[in-house]
XYZ file of C-alpha atoms in Angstrom:
369
model
C 0.000 0.000 0.000
C 1.364 3.444 -0.944
C 2.066 6.070 1.718
C -0.731 8.262 0.315
C -3.249 5.415 0.363
C -2.219 4.446 3.884
C -2.673 8.037 5.089
C -6.111 8.207 3.488
C -7.213 4.962 5.108
C -5.980 6.117 8.526
C -7.925 9.369 8.167
C -11.064 7.425 7.280
C -10.691 5.133 10.281
C -10.176 8.105 12.589
C -13.273 9.801 11.232
C -15.312 6.700 11.945
C -13.893 6.415 15.448
C -14.807 9.992 16.325
C -18.359 9.487 15.006
C -18.614 6.367 17.127
C -17.566 8.288 20.240
C -20.425 10.735 19.844
C -22.859 7.839 19.501
C -21.377 6.235 22.595
C -21.977 9.393 24.626
C -25.723 8.961 24.202
C -25.551 5.253 25.032
C -23.610 5.913 28.224
C -26.092 8.571 29.248
C -28.870 6.038 28.703
C -27.178 3.444 30.918
C -26.608 6.030 33.617
C -30.201 7.274 33.528
C -31.473 3.708 33.943
C -29.194 3.204 36.927
C -29.977 6.595 38.412
C -26.338 7.669 38.184
C -24.495 10.593 36.655
C -22.938 9.683 33.315
C -20.307 12.401 33.429
C -17.351 10.208 34.385
C -17.713 7.670 31.641
C -18.710 10.260 29.050
C -15.556 12.179 29.845
C -13.589 9.070 28.933
C -15.299 9.017 25.559
C -15.353 12.686 24.632
C -12.097 13.623 26.313
C -9.985 11.450 24.039
C -8.349 13.493 21.321
C -8.788 12.862 17.607
C -5.335 11.334 17.322
C -5.422 9.385 20.559
C -8.485 7.479 19.404
C -7.008 6.405 16.087
C -4.328 3.883 17.002
C -5.410 2.282 20.271
C -9.091 1.860 19.476
C -8.799 0.888 15.830
C -8.060 -2.742 16.437
C -10.478 -5.618 16.086
C -10.699 -9.083 17.561
C -11.730 -10.472 14.173
C -8.587 -9.186 12.465
C -10.097 -6.448 10.288
C -11.183 -2.885 11.100
C -14.245 -1.979 9.062
C -14.500 1.124 6.898
C -18.120 0.450 5.947
C -21.061 2.745 6.612
C -19.084 5.969 6.895
C -21.306 8.130 4.690
C -22.781 11.375 5.961
C -26.454 12.006 6.670
C -28.102 12.273 3.230
C -26.869 15.820 2.433
C -28.898 16.422 -0.748
C -32.041 14.526 0.289
C -31.678 12.373 -2.810
C -33.633 9.580 -1.150
C -36.087 11.702 0.856
C -39.091 10.122 -0.875
C -37.919 6.551 -0.342
C -39.717 4.529 2.335
C -37.074 2.848 4.504
C -37.930 1.035 7.718
C -36.027 -0.827 10.429
C -38.093 -3.739 11.719
C -37.656 -5.722 14.916
C -40.194 -8.468 15.635
C -41.575 -9.591 18.999
C -44.351 -11.517 20.655
C -45.585 -10.950 24.209
C -42.675 -12.901 25.710
C -39.959 -10.559 24.450
C -41.589 -7.130 24.728
C -39.063 -5.969 27.395
C -36.168 -6.719 25.004
C -37.972 -4.973 22.150
C -38.268 -1.819 24.234
C -34.538 -1.771 25.001
C -33.755 -2.305 21.319
C -36.115 0.517 20.318
C -34.816 2.983 22.899
C -31.209 2.365 21.904
C -31.948 3.042 18.242
C -33.751 6.250 19.230
C -30.733 7.455 21.201
C -28.471 6.731 18.243
C -30.580 9.069 16.127
C -32.789 6.681 14.188
C -36.392 7.664 13.507
C -37.435 4.924 11.084
C -37.464 1.949 13.461
C -40.627 0.001 14.261
C -41.497 -2.929 16.505
C -43.620 -5.531 14.739
C -45.978 -7.173 17.252
C -47.001 -10.744 16.536
C -49.806 -11.006 19.087
C -52.396 -8.592 20.471
C -50.915 -8.529 23.979
C -47.610 -7.229 22.625
C -49.320 -4.798 20.239
C -51.589 -3.264 22.898
C -48.725 -2.917 25.394
C -46.448 -1.155 22.919
C -49.199 1.025 21.464
C -50.230 2.189 24.928
C -46.660 3.371 25.595
C -46.404 5.215 22.257
C -43.866 2.998 20.548
C -44.032 2.906 16.771
C -45.606 -0.509 16.346
C -46.946 -2.508 13.411
C -49.296 -5.473 13.722
C -48.447 -8.874 12.252
C -50.748 -11.028 14.335
C -50.463 -14.819 14.309
C -54.098 -15.919 14.329
C -53.658 -19.475 15.584
C -50.465 -19.550 17.648
C -49.181 -23.033 18.438
C -47.806 -22.718 21.966
C -47.823 -26.492 22.426
C -44.437 -26.733 20.688
C -41.921 -23.998 21.618
C -39.676 -24.579 18.578
C -41.619 -26.408 15.878
C -44.765 -24.550 16.868
C -44.828 -20.884 17.845
C -41.184 -20.106 17.043
C -41.415 -21.433 13.488
C -44.739 -19.620 13.082
C -43.048 -16.366 14.117
C -40.252 -16.908 11.608
C -42.665 -17.733 8.772
C -44.845 -14.699 9.560
C -41.731 -12.505 9.631
C -40.840 -13.668 6.116
C -44.373 -13.086 4.810
C -44.557 -9.630 6.382
C -41.153 -8.753 4.924
C -42.186 -9.971 1.478
C -45.393 -7.936 1.522
C -43.658 -4.701 2.515
C -40.979 -5.169 -0.126
C -43.659 -5.654 -2.779
C -45.294 -2.467 -1.472
C -42.138 -0.455 -2.183
C -40.558 -0.341 1.302
C -36.817 -0.931 1.736
C -36.138 -2.870 4.924
C -33.472 -3.428 7.535
C -34.590 -6.648 9.231
C -33.023 -7.155 12.633
C -33.464 -9.379 15.645
C -34.372 -7.335 18.708
C -31.406 -8.631 20.703
C -28.963 -7.143 18.182
C -26.961 -4.302 19.760
C -26.377 -1.215 17.600
C -23.223 0.783 18.330
C -23.490 3.795 16.025
C -25.765 5.569 13.570
C -25.341 4.514 9.941
C -27.802 6.405 7.675
C -29.735 3.773 5.762
C -29.901 5.690 2.491
C -26.245 4.743 2.009
C -27.216 1.151 1.277
C -29.445 2.367 -1.538
C -26.561 4.498 -2.793
C -24.255 1.466 -2.798
C -26.646 -0.157 -5.229
C -26.836 -3.775 -4.093
C -30.231 -5.438 -3.822
C -29.567 -7.493 -0.690
C -27.049 -7.063 2.133
C -26.323 -9.973 4.472
C -24.303 -10.519 7.650
C -22.209 -13.618 8.310
C -23.616 -16.181 10.762
C -21.520 -18.796 12.522
C -22.116 -22.395 11.346
C -25.877 -22.998 11.394
C -27.288 -24.705 9.401
C -24.325 -27.042 9.536
C -25.082 -28.957 6.330
C -24.903 -25.716 4.330
C -21.820 -24.514 6.191
C -20.016 -27.763 5.375
C -20.721 -27.228 1.667
C -20.216 -23.450 1.296
C -17.729 -22.756 4.083
C -19.963 -19.975 5.461
C -23.605 -19.179 6.194
C -25.583 -15.932 6.291
C -27.654 -14.564 9.169
C -31.441 -14.373 8.835
C -31.614 -11.956 11.772
C -29.790 -9.033 10.185
C -30.062 -7.921 6.574
C -30.926 -4.929 4.396
C -33.336 -5.577 1.534
C -33.912 -3.143 -1.308
C -37.416 -3.096 -2.769
C -36.537 -4.021 -6.356
C -37.729 -6.524 -8.981
C -34.556 -8.556 -8.477
C -35.156 -8.751 -4.713
C -38.754 -9.815 -5.402
C -37.442 -12.742 -7.436
C -35.125 -13.691 -4.573
C -38.026 -13.588 -2.132
C -40.181 -15.718 -4.397
C -37.624 -18.487 -3.851
C -37.652 -17.852 -0.092
C -41.437 -18.007 0.162
C -41.613 -21.065 -2.083
C -39.502 -22.939 0.464
C -41.407 -21.508 3.467
C -45.008 -22.116 2.441
C -46.643 -24.059 5.290
C -46.926 -21.207 7.800
C -44.027 -22.615 9.798
C -40.326 -22.664 8.944
C -36.833 -21.993 10.255
C -35.902 -18.836 8.360
C -32.188 -19.364 9.013
C -32.365 -22.707 7.217
C -34.632 -21.291 4.506
C -32.329 -18.395 3.580
C -29.228 -20.550 3.501
C -30.724 -23.409 1.518
C -31.897 -20.927 -1.119
C -28.497 -19.229 -0.994
C -26.667 -22.513 -1.550
C -28.992 -24.506 -3.779
C -30.808 -21.929 -5.901
C -28.922 -18.672 -6.393
C -25.888 -19.801 -8.435
C -23.889 -16.763 -7.346
C -21.075 -15.366 -9.464
C -18.764 -13.692 -6.963
C -16.794 -10.565 -7.823
C -13.065 -11.207 -8.319
C -13.150 -14.714 -6.826
C -14.588 -18.166 -7.353
C -15.858 -18.404 -3.781
C -15.560 -16.385 -0.540
C -14.255 -19.586 1.060
C -10.884 -19.472 -0.703
C -7.499 -20.423 0.697
C -6.343 -16.824 1.223
C -9.488 -15.587 2.969
C -9.104 -13.807 6.301
C -10.612 -15.903 9.102
C -11.370 -15.579 12.802
C -8.323 -16.841 14.676
C -10.100 -18.807 17.385
C -10.051 -22.340 18.743
C -13.719 -22.115 19.774
C -15.612 -24.882 18.003
C -18.272 -22.484 16.633
C -15.965 -19.550 15.819
C -12.826 -21.178 14.452
C -11.884 -20.108 10.926
C -15.099 -18.179 10.244
C -14.863 -15.785 7.295
C -14.338 -12.085 8.047
C -14.044 -10.009 4.859
C -16.878 -8.424 2.895
C -17.704 -9.992 -0.480
C -20.036 -9.079 -3.345
C -21.623 -10.922 -6.230
C -24.697 -11.502 -8.369
C -27.176 -14.380 -8.521
C -27.320 -15.877 -11.991
C -30.786 -17.200 -11.141
C -32.564 -14.033 -9.994
C -30.042 -11.409 -11.188
C -30.113 -9.746 -7.773
C -26.861 -8.270 -6.476
C -25.473 -9.303 -3.109
C -23.136 -7.884 -0.507
C -22.086 -9.694 2.660
C -20.868 -7.210 5.256
C -17.511 -7.786 6.928
C -17.630 -9.316 10.407
C -16.250 -6.201 12.113
C -19.131 -4.082 10.766
C -21.793 -6.717 11.556
C -20.300 -8.840 14.338
C -21.605 -12.335 15.080
C -19.790 -14.904 17.206
C -20.561 -17.401 19.959
C -19.256 -15.914 23.195
C -15.961 -14.302 22.242
C -16.328 -11.302 24.574
C -14.060 -9.528 25.281
C -11.288 -11.344 23.363
C -12.878 -11.062 19.917
C -14.790 -7.787 20.286
C -14.941 -5.691 17.109
C -13.355 -2.295 16.587
C -14.959 0.967 17.688
C -16.179 1.329 14.071
C -18.577 -1.591 14.472
C -22.211 -0.940 13.512
C -23.996 -3.828 15.163
C -23.177 -6.693 17.500
C -25.117 -9.941 17.543
C -23.729 -11.621 20.661
C -24.968 -15.090 21.547
C -24.146 -17.880 23.975
C -22.562 -15.492 26.473
C -21.469 -17.083 29.760
C -23.609 -16.414 32.809
C -20.552 -14.910 34.479
C -21.148 -11.961 32.122
C -24.935 -11.868 31.758
C -25.827 -12.953 35.287
C -28.173 -15.737 36.215
C -31.844 -15.518 35.357
C -34.339 -16.224 32.621
C -33.713 -15.769 28.898
C -35.215 -12.281 28.746
C -33.112 -11.100 31.689
C -29.908 -12.421 30.099
C -30.639 -10.860 26.716
C -31.305 -7.453 28.255
C -28.093 -7.723 30.260
C -26.226 -8.523 27.030
C -26.698 -4.873 25.967
C -24.714 -3.791 29.015
C -22.141 -6.572 28.503
C -21.551 -5.317 24.969
C -21.042 -1.705 26.039
C -18.873 -2.524 29.054
C -16.659 -5.258 27.625
C -16.446 -4.242 23.970
C -17.042 -0.506 23.477
C -15.693 0.826 26.785
C -12.811 -1.640 26.699
C -11.698 -0.221 23.346
C -11.873 3.313 24.739
C -9.841 2.496 27.844
C -7.231 0.280 26.122
């Protein structure tokens, strides 16, 4: 890399780091307000760091790559002001407390286009009464007799149908699980400007049969979908495979990805090539997972594809704090965290605590390193 190119990249990384610090200030204030404490001490750590101090120490990543994605400014010329873009997080009555934390965090980061999609009337009425932006996607005959093959697969199938209908109606969508932890504000118009039809995040290894064949899998719980004819064709394949009102959307997406899309990747035969950057971990679920962003086009549907790098959209099993992303991370999707970090309690309690674990052990750790 030339000296000029290296200088330019360093400047870009610094710019991202400073933007992330401002976002963190709001998040820290939120944590402090919940705990009834003054946020001034921790905020001083964030805002008191100089422009140059933040560049070298914080711009490291546990996955081996510091992202430069999502650094565009807030839509300066309002080019996309008439486009309908929504962020959707789905919940039923069991996970309403998590949905509220997810919603409040996005609000503090400056988002205004996020909605909670309620999948039963109890959740909808609760959220509506407290003035959350909420959309109804009610499951009429919920099957609570089977936690996984019943209600959970119904929720996943209804999420796909709801997504498909909004896309066909002209809405561009960021689909996200409500336990995903956003770290900074990335204006969503930038994904339209980039021009790809579908953006995916890397998963870990599930479903295993697809991972063994492709060498990677994508995450059904975090993706940006452009409302376009090519995306419609992609979703026709998705809905064809999920047509009984129950399905595992993670399996559905990846089986379509592997069996049906016939992707021609840009500048490579496959993302899973010998020289690919991988997570350097001995953990059985994290070892050798792909890291770098890749792009391509389906020769079946003609839709264009981008998979975000793993520092920008972070997903690992455990791995905190050793494999935390850089301060330029957009979203964390932590899972399988030890109870030593989350505390003991039910699933909802642990998932809510994971927000604090992320901020304390990943974001604040980068700032104090």
